[in-house]
Coordinates of C-alpha atoms in Angstrom, one line a residue:
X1246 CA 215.5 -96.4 130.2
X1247 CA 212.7 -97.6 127.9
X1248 CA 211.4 -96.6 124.1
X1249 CA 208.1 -97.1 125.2
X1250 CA 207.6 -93.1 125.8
X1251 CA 208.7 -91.8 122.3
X1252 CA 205.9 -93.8 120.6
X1253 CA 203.2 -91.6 121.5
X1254 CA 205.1 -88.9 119.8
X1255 CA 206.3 -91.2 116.7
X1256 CA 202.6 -92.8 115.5
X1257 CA 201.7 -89.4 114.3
X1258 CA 204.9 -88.6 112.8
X1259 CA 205.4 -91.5 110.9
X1260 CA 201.1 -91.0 110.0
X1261 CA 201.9 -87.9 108.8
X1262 CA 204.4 -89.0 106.5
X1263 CA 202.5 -91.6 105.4
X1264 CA 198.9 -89.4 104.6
X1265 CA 201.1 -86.7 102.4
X1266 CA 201.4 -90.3 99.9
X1267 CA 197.4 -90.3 99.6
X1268 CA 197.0 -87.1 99.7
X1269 CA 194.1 -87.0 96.7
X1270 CA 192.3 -90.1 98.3
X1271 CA 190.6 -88.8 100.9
X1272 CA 188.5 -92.0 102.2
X1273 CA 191.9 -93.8 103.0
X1274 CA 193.3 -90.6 104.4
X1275 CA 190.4 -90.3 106.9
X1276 CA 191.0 -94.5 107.8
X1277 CA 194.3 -94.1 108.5
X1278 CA 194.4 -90.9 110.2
X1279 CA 191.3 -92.0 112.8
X1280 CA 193.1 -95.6 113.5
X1281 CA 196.7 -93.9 114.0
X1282 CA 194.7 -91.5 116.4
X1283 CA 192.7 -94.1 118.6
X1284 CA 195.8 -96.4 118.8
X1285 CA 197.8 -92.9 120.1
X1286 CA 195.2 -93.0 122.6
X1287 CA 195.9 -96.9 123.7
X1288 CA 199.3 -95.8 123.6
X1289 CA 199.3 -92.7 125.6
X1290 CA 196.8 -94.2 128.5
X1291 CA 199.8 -97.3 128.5
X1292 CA 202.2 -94.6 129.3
X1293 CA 200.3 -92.8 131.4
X1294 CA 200.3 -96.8 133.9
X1295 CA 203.7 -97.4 133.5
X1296 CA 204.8 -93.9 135.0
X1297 CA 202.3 -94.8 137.4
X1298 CA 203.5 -98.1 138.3
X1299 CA 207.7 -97.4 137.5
X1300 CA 208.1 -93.9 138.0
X1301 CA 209.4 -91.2 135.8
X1302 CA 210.6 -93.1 132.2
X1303 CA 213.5 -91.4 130.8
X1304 CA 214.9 -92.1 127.1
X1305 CA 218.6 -90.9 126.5
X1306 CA 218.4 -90.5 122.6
X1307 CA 221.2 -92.7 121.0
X1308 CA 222.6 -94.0 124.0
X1309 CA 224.1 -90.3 124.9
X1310 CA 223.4 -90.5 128.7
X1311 CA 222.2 -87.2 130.4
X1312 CA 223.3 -84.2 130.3
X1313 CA 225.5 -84.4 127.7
X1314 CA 222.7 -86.0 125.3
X1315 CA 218.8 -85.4 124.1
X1316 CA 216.9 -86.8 127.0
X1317 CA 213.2 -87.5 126.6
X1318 CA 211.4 -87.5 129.9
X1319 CA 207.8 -88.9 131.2
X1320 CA 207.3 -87.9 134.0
X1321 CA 203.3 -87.9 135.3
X1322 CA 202.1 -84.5 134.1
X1323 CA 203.8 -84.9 130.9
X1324 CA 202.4 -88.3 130.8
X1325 CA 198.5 -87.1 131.4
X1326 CA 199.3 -84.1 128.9
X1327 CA 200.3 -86.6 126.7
X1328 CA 197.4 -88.6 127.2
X1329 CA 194.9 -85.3 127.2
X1330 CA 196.4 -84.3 123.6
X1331 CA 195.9 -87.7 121.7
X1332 CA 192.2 -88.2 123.1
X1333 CA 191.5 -84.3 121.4
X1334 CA 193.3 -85.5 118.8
X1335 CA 191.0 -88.5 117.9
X1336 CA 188.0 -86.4 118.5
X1337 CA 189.2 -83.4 116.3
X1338 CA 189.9 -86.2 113.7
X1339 CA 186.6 -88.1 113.4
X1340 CA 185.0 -84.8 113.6
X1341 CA 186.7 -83.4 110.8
X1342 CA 184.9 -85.9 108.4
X1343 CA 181.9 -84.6 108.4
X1344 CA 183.5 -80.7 108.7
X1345 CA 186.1 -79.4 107.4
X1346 CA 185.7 -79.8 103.9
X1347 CA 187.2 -82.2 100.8
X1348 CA 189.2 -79.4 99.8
X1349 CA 191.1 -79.1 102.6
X1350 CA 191.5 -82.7 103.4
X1351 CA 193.2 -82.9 99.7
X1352 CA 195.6 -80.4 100.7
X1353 CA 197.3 -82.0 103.0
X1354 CA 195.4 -81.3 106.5
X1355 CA 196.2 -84.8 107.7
X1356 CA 199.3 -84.7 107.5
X1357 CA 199.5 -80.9 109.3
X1358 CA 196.8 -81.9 112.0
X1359 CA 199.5 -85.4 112.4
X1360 CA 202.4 -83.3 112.4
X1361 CA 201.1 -80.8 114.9
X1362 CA 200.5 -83.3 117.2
X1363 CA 204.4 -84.5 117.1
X1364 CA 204.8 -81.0 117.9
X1365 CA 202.4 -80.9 121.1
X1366 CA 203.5 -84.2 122.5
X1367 CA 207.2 -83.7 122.0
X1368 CA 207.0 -80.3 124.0
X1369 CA 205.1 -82.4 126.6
X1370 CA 208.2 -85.2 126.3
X1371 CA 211.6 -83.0 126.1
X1372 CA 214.0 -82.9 128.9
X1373 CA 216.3 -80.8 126.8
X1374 CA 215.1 -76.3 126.9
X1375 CA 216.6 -76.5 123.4
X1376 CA 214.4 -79.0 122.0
X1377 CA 211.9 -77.8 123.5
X1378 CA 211.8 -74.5 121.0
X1379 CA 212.3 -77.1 118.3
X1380 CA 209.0 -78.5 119.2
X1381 CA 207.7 -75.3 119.4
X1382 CA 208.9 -74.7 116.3
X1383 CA 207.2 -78.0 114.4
X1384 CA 203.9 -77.5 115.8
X1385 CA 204.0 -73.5 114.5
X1386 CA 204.9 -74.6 111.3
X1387 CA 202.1 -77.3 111.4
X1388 CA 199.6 -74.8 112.6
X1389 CA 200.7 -72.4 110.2
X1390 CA 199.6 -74.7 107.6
X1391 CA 196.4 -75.7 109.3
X1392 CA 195.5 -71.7 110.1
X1393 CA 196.0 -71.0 106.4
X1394 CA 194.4 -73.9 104.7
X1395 CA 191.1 -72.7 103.0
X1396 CA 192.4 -69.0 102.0
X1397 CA 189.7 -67.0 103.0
X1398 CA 190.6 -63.4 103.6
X1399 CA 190.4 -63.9 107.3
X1400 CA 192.3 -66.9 107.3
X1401 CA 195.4 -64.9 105.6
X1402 CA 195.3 -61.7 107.3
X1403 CA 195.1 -63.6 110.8
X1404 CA 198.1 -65.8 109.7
X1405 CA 200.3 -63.2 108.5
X1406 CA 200.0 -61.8 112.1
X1407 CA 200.3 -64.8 113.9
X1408 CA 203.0 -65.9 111.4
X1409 CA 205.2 -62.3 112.4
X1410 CA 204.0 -62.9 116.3
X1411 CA 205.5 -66.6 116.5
X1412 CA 208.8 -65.6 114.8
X1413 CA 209.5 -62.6 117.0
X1414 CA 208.7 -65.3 120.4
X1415 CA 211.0 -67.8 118.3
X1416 CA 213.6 -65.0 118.3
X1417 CA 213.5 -64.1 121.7
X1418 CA 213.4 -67.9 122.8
X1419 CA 216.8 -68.6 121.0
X1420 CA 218.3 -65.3 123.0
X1421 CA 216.7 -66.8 126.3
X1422 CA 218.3 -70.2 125.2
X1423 CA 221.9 -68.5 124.6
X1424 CA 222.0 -66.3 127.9
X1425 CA 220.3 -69.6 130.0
X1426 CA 223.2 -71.7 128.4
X1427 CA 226.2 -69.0 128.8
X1428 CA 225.2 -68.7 132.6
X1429 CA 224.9 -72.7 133.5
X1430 CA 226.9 -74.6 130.5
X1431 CA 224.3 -76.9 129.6
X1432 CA 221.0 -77.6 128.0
X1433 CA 219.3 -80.9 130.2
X1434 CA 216.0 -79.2 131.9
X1435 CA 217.4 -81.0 135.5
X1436 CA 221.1 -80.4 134.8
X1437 CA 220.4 -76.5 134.5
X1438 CA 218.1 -77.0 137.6
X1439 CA 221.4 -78.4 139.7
X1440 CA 223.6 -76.1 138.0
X1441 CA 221.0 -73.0 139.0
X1442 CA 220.9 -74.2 142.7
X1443 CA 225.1 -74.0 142.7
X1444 CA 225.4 -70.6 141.6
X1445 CA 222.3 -69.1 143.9
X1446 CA 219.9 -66.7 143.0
X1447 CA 221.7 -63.7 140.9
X1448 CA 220.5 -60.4 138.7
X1449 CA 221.5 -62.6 135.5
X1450 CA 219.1 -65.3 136.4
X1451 CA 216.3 -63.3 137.0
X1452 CA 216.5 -61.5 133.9
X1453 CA 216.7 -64.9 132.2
X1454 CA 213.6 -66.0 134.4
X1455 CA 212.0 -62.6 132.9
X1456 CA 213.0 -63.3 129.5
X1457 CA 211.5 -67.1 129.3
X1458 CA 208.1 -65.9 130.7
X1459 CA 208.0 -63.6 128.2
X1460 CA 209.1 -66.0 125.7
X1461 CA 206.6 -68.6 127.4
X1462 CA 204.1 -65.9 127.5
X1463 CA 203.7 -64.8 124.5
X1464 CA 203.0 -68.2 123.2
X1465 CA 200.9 -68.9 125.8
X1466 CA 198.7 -65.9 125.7
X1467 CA 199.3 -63.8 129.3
X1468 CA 198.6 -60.1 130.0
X1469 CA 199.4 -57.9 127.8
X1470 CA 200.9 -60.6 125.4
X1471 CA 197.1 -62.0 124.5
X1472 CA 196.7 -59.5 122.1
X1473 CA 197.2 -62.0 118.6
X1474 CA 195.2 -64.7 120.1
X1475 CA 191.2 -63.6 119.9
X1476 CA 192.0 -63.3 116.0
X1477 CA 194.2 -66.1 114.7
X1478 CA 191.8 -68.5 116.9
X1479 CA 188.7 -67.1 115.5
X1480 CA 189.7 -67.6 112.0
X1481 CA 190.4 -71.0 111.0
X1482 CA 187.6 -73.8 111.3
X1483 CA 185.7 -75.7 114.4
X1484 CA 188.1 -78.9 114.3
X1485 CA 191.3 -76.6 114.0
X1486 CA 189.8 -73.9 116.5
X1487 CA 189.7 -77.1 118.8
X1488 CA 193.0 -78.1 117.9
X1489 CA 194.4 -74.6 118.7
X1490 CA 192.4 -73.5 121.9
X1491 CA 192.9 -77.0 123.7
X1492 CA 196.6 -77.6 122.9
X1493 CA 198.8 -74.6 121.4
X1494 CA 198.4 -72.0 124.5
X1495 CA 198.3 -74.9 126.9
X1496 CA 202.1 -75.8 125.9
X1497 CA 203.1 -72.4 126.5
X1498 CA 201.3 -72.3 130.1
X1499 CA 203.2 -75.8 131.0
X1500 CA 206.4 -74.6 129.3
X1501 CA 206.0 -71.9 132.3
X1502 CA 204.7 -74.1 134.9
X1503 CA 207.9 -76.7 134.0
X1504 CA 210.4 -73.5 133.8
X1505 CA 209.0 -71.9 137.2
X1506 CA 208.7 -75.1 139.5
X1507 CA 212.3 -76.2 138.0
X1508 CA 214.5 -73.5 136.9
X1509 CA 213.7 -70.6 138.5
X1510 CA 212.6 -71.0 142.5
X1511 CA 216.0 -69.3 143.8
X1512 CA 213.7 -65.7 143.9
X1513 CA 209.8 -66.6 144.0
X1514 CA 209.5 -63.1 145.8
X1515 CA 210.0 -61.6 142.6
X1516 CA 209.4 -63.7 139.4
X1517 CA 206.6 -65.7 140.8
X1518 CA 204.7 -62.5 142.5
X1519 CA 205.0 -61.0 139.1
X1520 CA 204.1 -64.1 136.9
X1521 CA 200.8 -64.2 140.2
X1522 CA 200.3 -60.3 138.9
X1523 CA 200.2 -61.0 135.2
X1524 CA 197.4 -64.2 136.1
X1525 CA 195.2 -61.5 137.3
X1526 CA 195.5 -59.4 135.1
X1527 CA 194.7 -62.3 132.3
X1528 CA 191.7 -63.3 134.6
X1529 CA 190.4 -59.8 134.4
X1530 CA 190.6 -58.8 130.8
X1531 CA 189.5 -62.6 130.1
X1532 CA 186.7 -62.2 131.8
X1533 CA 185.9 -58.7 130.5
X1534 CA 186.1 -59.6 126.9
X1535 CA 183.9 -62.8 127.6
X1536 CA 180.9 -61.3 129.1
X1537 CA 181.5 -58.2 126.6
X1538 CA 181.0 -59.7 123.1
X1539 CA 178.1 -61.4 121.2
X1540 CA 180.3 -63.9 118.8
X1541 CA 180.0 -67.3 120.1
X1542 CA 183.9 -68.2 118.9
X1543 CA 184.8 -64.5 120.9
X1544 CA 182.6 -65.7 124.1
X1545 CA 184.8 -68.8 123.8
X1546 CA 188.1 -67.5 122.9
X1547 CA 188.1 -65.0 125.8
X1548 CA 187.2 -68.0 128.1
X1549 CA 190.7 -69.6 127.2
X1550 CA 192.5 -66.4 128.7
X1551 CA 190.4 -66.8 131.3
X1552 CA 191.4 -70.1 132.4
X1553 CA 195.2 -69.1 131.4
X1554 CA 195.3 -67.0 134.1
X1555 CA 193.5 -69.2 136.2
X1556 CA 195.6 -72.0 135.6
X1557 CA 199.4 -69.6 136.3
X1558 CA 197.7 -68.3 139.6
X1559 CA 198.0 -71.8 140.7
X1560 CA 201.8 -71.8 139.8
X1561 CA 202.6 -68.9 141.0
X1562 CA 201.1 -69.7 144.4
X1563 CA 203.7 -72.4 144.9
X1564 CA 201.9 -74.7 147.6
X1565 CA 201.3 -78.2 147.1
X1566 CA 197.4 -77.7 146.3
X1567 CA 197.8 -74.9 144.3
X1568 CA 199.9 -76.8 141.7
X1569 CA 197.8 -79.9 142.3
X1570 CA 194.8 -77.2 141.3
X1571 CA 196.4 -76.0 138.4
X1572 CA 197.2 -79.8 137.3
X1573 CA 194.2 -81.1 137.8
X1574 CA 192.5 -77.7 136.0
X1575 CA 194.7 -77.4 133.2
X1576 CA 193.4 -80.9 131.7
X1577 CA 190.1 -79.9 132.3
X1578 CA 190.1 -76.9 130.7
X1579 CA 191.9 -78.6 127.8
X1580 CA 189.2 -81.3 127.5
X1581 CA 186.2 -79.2 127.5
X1582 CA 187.8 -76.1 125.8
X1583 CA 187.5 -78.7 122.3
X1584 CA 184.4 -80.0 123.3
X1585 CA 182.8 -76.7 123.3
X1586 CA 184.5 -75.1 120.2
X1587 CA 183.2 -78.2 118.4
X1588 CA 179.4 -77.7 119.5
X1589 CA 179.7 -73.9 118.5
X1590 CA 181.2 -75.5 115.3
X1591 CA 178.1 -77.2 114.9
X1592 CA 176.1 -74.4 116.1
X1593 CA 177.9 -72.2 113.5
X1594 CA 177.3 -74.8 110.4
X1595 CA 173.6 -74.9 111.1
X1596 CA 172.8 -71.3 111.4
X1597 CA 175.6 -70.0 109.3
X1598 CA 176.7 -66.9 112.1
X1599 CA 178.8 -66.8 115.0
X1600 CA 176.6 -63.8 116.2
X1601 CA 174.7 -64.5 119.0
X1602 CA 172.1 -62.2 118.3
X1603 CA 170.7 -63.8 114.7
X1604 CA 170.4 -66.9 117.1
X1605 CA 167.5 -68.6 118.4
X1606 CA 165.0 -71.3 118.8
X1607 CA 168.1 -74.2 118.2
X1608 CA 166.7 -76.5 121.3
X1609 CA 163.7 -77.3 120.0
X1610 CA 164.9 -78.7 116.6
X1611 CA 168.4 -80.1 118.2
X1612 CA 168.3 -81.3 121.5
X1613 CA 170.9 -83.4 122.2
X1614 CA 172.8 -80.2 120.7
X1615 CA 171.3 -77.6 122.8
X1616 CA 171.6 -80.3 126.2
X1617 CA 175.4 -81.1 125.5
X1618 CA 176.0 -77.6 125.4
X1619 CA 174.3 -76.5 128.3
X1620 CA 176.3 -79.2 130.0
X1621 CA 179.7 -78.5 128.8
X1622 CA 179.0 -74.8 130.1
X1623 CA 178.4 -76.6 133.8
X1624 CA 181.8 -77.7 133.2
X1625 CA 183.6 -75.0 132.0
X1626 CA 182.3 -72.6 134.9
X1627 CA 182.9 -74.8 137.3
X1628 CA 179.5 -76.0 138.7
X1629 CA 179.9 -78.7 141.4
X1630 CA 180.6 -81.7 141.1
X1631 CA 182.3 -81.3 137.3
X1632 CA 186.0 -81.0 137.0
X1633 CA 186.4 -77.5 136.6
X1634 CA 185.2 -76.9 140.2
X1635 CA 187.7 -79.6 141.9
X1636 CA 190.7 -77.8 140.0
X1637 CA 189.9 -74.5 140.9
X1638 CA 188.7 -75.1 144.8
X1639 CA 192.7 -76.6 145.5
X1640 CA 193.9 -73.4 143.5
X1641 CA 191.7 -71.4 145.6
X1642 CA 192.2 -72.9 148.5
X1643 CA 196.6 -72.3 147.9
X1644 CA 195.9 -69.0 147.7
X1645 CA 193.9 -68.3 151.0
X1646 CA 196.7 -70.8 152.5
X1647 CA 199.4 -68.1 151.1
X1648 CA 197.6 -65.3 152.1
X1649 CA 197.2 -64.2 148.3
X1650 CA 193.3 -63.3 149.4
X1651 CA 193.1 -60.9 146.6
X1652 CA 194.0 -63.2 143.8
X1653 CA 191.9 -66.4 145.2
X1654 CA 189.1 -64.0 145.3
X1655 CA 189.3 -63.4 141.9
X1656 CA 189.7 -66.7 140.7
X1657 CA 186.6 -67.1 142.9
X1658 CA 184.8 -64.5 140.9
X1659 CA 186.0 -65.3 137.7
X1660 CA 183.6 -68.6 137.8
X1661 CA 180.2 -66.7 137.9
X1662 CA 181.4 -64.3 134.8
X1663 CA 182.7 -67.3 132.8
X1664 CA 178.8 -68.6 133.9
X1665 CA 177.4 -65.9 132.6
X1666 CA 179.3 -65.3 129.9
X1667 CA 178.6 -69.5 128.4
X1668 CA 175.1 -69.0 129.6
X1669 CA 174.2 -66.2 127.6
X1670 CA 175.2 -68.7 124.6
X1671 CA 172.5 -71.1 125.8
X1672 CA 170.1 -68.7 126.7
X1673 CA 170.1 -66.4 123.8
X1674 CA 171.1 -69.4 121.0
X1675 CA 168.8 -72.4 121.9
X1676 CA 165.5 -70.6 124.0
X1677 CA 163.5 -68.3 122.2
X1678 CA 161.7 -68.4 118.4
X1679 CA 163.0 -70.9 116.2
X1680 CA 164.0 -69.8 113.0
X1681 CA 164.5 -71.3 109.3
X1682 CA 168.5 -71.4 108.4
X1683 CA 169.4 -72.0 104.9
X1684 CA 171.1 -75.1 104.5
X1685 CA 170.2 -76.7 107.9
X1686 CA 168.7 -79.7 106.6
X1687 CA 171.9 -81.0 105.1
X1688 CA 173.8 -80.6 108.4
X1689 CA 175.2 -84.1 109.6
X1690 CA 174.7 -82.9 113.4
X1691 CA 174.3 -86.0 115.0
X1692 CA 177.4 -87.3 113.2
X1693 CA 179.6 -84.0 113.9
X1694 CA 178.3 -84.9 117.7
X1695 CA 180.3 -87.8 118.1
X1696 CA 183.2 -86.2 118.8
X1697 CA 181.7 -83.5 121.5
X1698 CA 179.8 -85.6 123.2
X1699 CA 182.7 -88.0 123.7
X1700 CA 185.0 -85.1 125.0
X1701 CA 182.2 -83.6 127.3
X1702 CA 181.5 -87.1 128.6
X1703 CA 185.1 -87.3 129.5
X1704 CA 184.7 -84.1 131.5
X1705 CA 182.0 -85.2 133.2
X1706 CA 183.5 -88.5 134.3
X1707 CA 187.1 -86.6 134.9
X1708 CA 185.1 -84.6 137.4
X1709 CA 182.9 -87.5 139.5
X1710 CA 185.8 -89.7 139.6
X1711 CA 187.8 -87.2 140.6
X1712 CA 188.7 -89.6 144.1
X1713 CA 190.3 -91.8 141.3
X1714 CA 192.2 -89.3 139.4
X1715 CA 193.6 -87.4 142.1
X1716 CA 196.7 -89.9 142.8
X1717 CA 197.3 -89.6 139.7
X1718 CA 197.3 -85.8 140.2
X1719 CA 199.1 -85.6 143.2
X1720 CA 202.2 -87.7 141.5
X1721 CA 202.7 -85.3 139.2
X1722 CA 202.3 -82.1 141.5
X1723 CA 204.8 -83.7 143.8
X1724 CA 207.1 -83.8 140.8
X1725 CA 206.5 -80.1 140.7
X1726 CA 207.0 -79.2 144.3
X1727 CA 209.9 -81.6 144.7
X1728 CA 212.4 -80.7 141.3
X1729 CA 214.8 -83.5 142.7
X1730 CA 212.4 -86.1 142.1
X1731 CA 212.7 -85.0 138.2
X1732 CA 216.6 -84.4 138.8
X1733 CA 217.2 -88.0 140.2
X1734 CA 215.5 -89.7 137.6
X1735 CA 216.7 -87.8 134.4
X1736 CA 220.5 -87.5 135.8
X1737 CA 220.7 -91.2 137.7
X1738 CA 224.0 -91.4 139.4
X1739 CA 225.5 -89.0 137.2

């Protein structure tokens, strides 16, 4: 047992406590924030060795040992999440210097964008269900503020919704919580997994299994439960937009993948062929609404369902690559998912419009602009040898293994439209006439490009060293495959 793993999650707590003290000075706000951030990062990478070197670190919160106290648990996924959410962080930070505005920053969006963070990296760190929705529950209230912060008309209409959306999941959660805890007596994530595997598959437990992937669902943004998602993610600005697509859906899809590969494995034929129904579906209307709109943030948006589906279909697959896939792809999505909403952040601050069509011409007055983008959509889509084609080959290549031909085909096909779909951006937005856009001139882009080109860079380098990654990957999909490595080292000889 070691403290080491609830730093990562107690810099930006104790940050944000710190920031709402100089909350009118903004230059000492922006100092602290961005060194709390980059030492996260140090922090997180540390981690990220010493689960590689010792195995899963556990922390049983005032000395309570497991199950009958909080338990905090790094295992290697949780450690590269970990790791994935304070490198966006640090980007999302520096780039909101030159972004999102003195007003906000003198309204406390340190502080929120800090406490959000706590939320994302103690979901990531929980072995306790329970804590988990209180994780949930700080980051919502943190995003709540960051979605809101600005007050324009779309901002509150979209929260309002999203606000309603989040309590009614928070609701059902608690229920999912209660029946979980009535059936198995206890609230440790590997305790409930021993408990599950003595009472054998039953209707109760796969109505519970039901229940949290609806729960886990709705947060995460499956078919039909993506319906809130296009327009709170559209309305808030490019650093919080980055925040939200990169990290808030992605804790719902690993609450799922953690639930499903732990919990519930006692009747795959029915809750994991659903959850592998409900993928496809997300693939398809992903897809559909990608290639379909003309927005940039919609292109984008649409191309996070996309990869939610993408991502599940791995899980639901249940081989060793698939969840290897879905590892390896769900970090890559969540890398260059903020790197592109901070280009089209820049894209949008120069021209004024997300509509593609009043777009044109940007290439030949920004190139290292129009260049980063077109290669952050090679690495979206997939294009060999970037990241998001090694992820989605192992997926594939799970699903031909379990004969799942249809779904691996689609995950297949889902590439090219998510191509087309990012390419039409380029195409449209930086070929063609240029034209005058009001304002341009003061626009800080190679400043606000720090912070993409850092994240894309990442994804590029993710993606070629992929040979060095993967034993990284493969730890923590064997902690998937195999629950009782997770159970051994949370419950010890208990």
């Amino acid at each position: 047992m070691i403290n080491f793993l609830i730093l990562p999650l107690l810099i930006p707590f104790l940050t944000g406590i710190l920031l709402i003290f100089f909350a009118k000075n903004v230059v000492i706000q922006r100092w602290i924030a961005a060194i709390s951030a980059f030492f996260n990062v140090i922090v997180a990478f540390m981690l990220v060795q010493k689960v590689r070197n010792g195995g899963i670190q556990t922390l049983d919160v005032s000395s309570w040992e497991a199950p009958f106290g909080i338990t905090l648990v790094s295992d290697m996924l949780s450690a590269l999440l970990v790791l994935t959410t304070t490198i966006i962080a640090f980007t999302s930070v520096i780039y909101s210097f030159r972004s999102i505005g003195i007003e906000r920053e003198k309204h406390f969006y340190y502080p929120a964008l800090n406490f959000l963070i706590v939320g994302v990296v103690g979901a990531f760190t929980t072995g306790d269900i329970f804590n988990l929705f209180v994780f949930f529950e700080v980051l919502l209230m943190a995003s709540y503020v960051l979605l809101v912060l600005g007050g324009t008309k779309i901002q509150l209409r979209e929260t309002i919704k999203y606000i309603l959306v989040n309590v009614i999941s928070s609701a059902l959660f608690v229920i999912a919580v209660a029946y979980l805890y009535s059936v198995v007596g206890t609230l440790n994530m590997a305790h409930i997994s021993v408990r599950l595997s003595e009472l054998g598959q039953s209707g109760i437990i796969t109505v519970i299994a039901v229940l949290f992937l609806i729960v886990f669902g709705l947060k995460g943004g499956i078919f039909p439960l993506y319906f809130w998602l296009p327009g709170s993610y559209y309305a808030p600005p490019a650093p919080v937009m980055a925040l939200f697509g990169a990290l808030l859906t992605k804790v719902g899809v690993y609450a799922i993948m953690r639930t499903y590969t732990l919990f519930f494995i006692h009747d795959t034929g029915y809750t994991h062929q659903l959850l592998m129904i409900l993928t496809i579906m997300t693939i398809i209307v992903g897809a559909i609404g990608a290639i379909a709109f003309s927005d940039i943030k919609k292109i984008i948006i649409y191309n996070i369902i996309v990869a939610i589906g993408v991502i599940l279909f791995g899980v639901s697959v249940m081989t060793p690559d698939s969840i290897a896939g879905s590892i390896f792809y769900l970090i890559h999505d969540m890398i260059i998912k903020a790197g592109l909403f901070l280009l089209i952040g820049i894209i949008i601050t120069i021209t004024g419009t997300s509509d593609l069509r009043k777009i044109s011409g940007l290439i030949k007055r920004y190139p290292g602009l129009g260049w980063t983008f077109f290669l952050a959509a090679l690495v979206l889509a997939g294009i060999p040898p970037f990241s998001g084609f090694v992820g989605k080959v192992l997926i594939v290549k799970g699903g031909f293994e379990s004969e799942h031909f249809w779904g691996a085909g689609i995950v297949l096909a889902s590439s090219l439209l998510v191509l087309f779909s990012i390419m039409k951006i380029f195409i449209n937005g930086f070929w063609g006439t240029p034209q005058d856009y009001k304002g341009e001139e003061k626009v800080p882009v190679r400043k606000l490009l720090i912070a993409p080109v850092i994240l894309v860079t990442i994804s590029v380098l993710y993606g070629a060293g992929s040979e060095f990654i993967f034993p990284y990957i493969s730890q923590a999909a064997e902690t998937l495959a195999n629950p009782s490595i997770y159970i051994d080292a949370v419950l010890k000889e208990w």
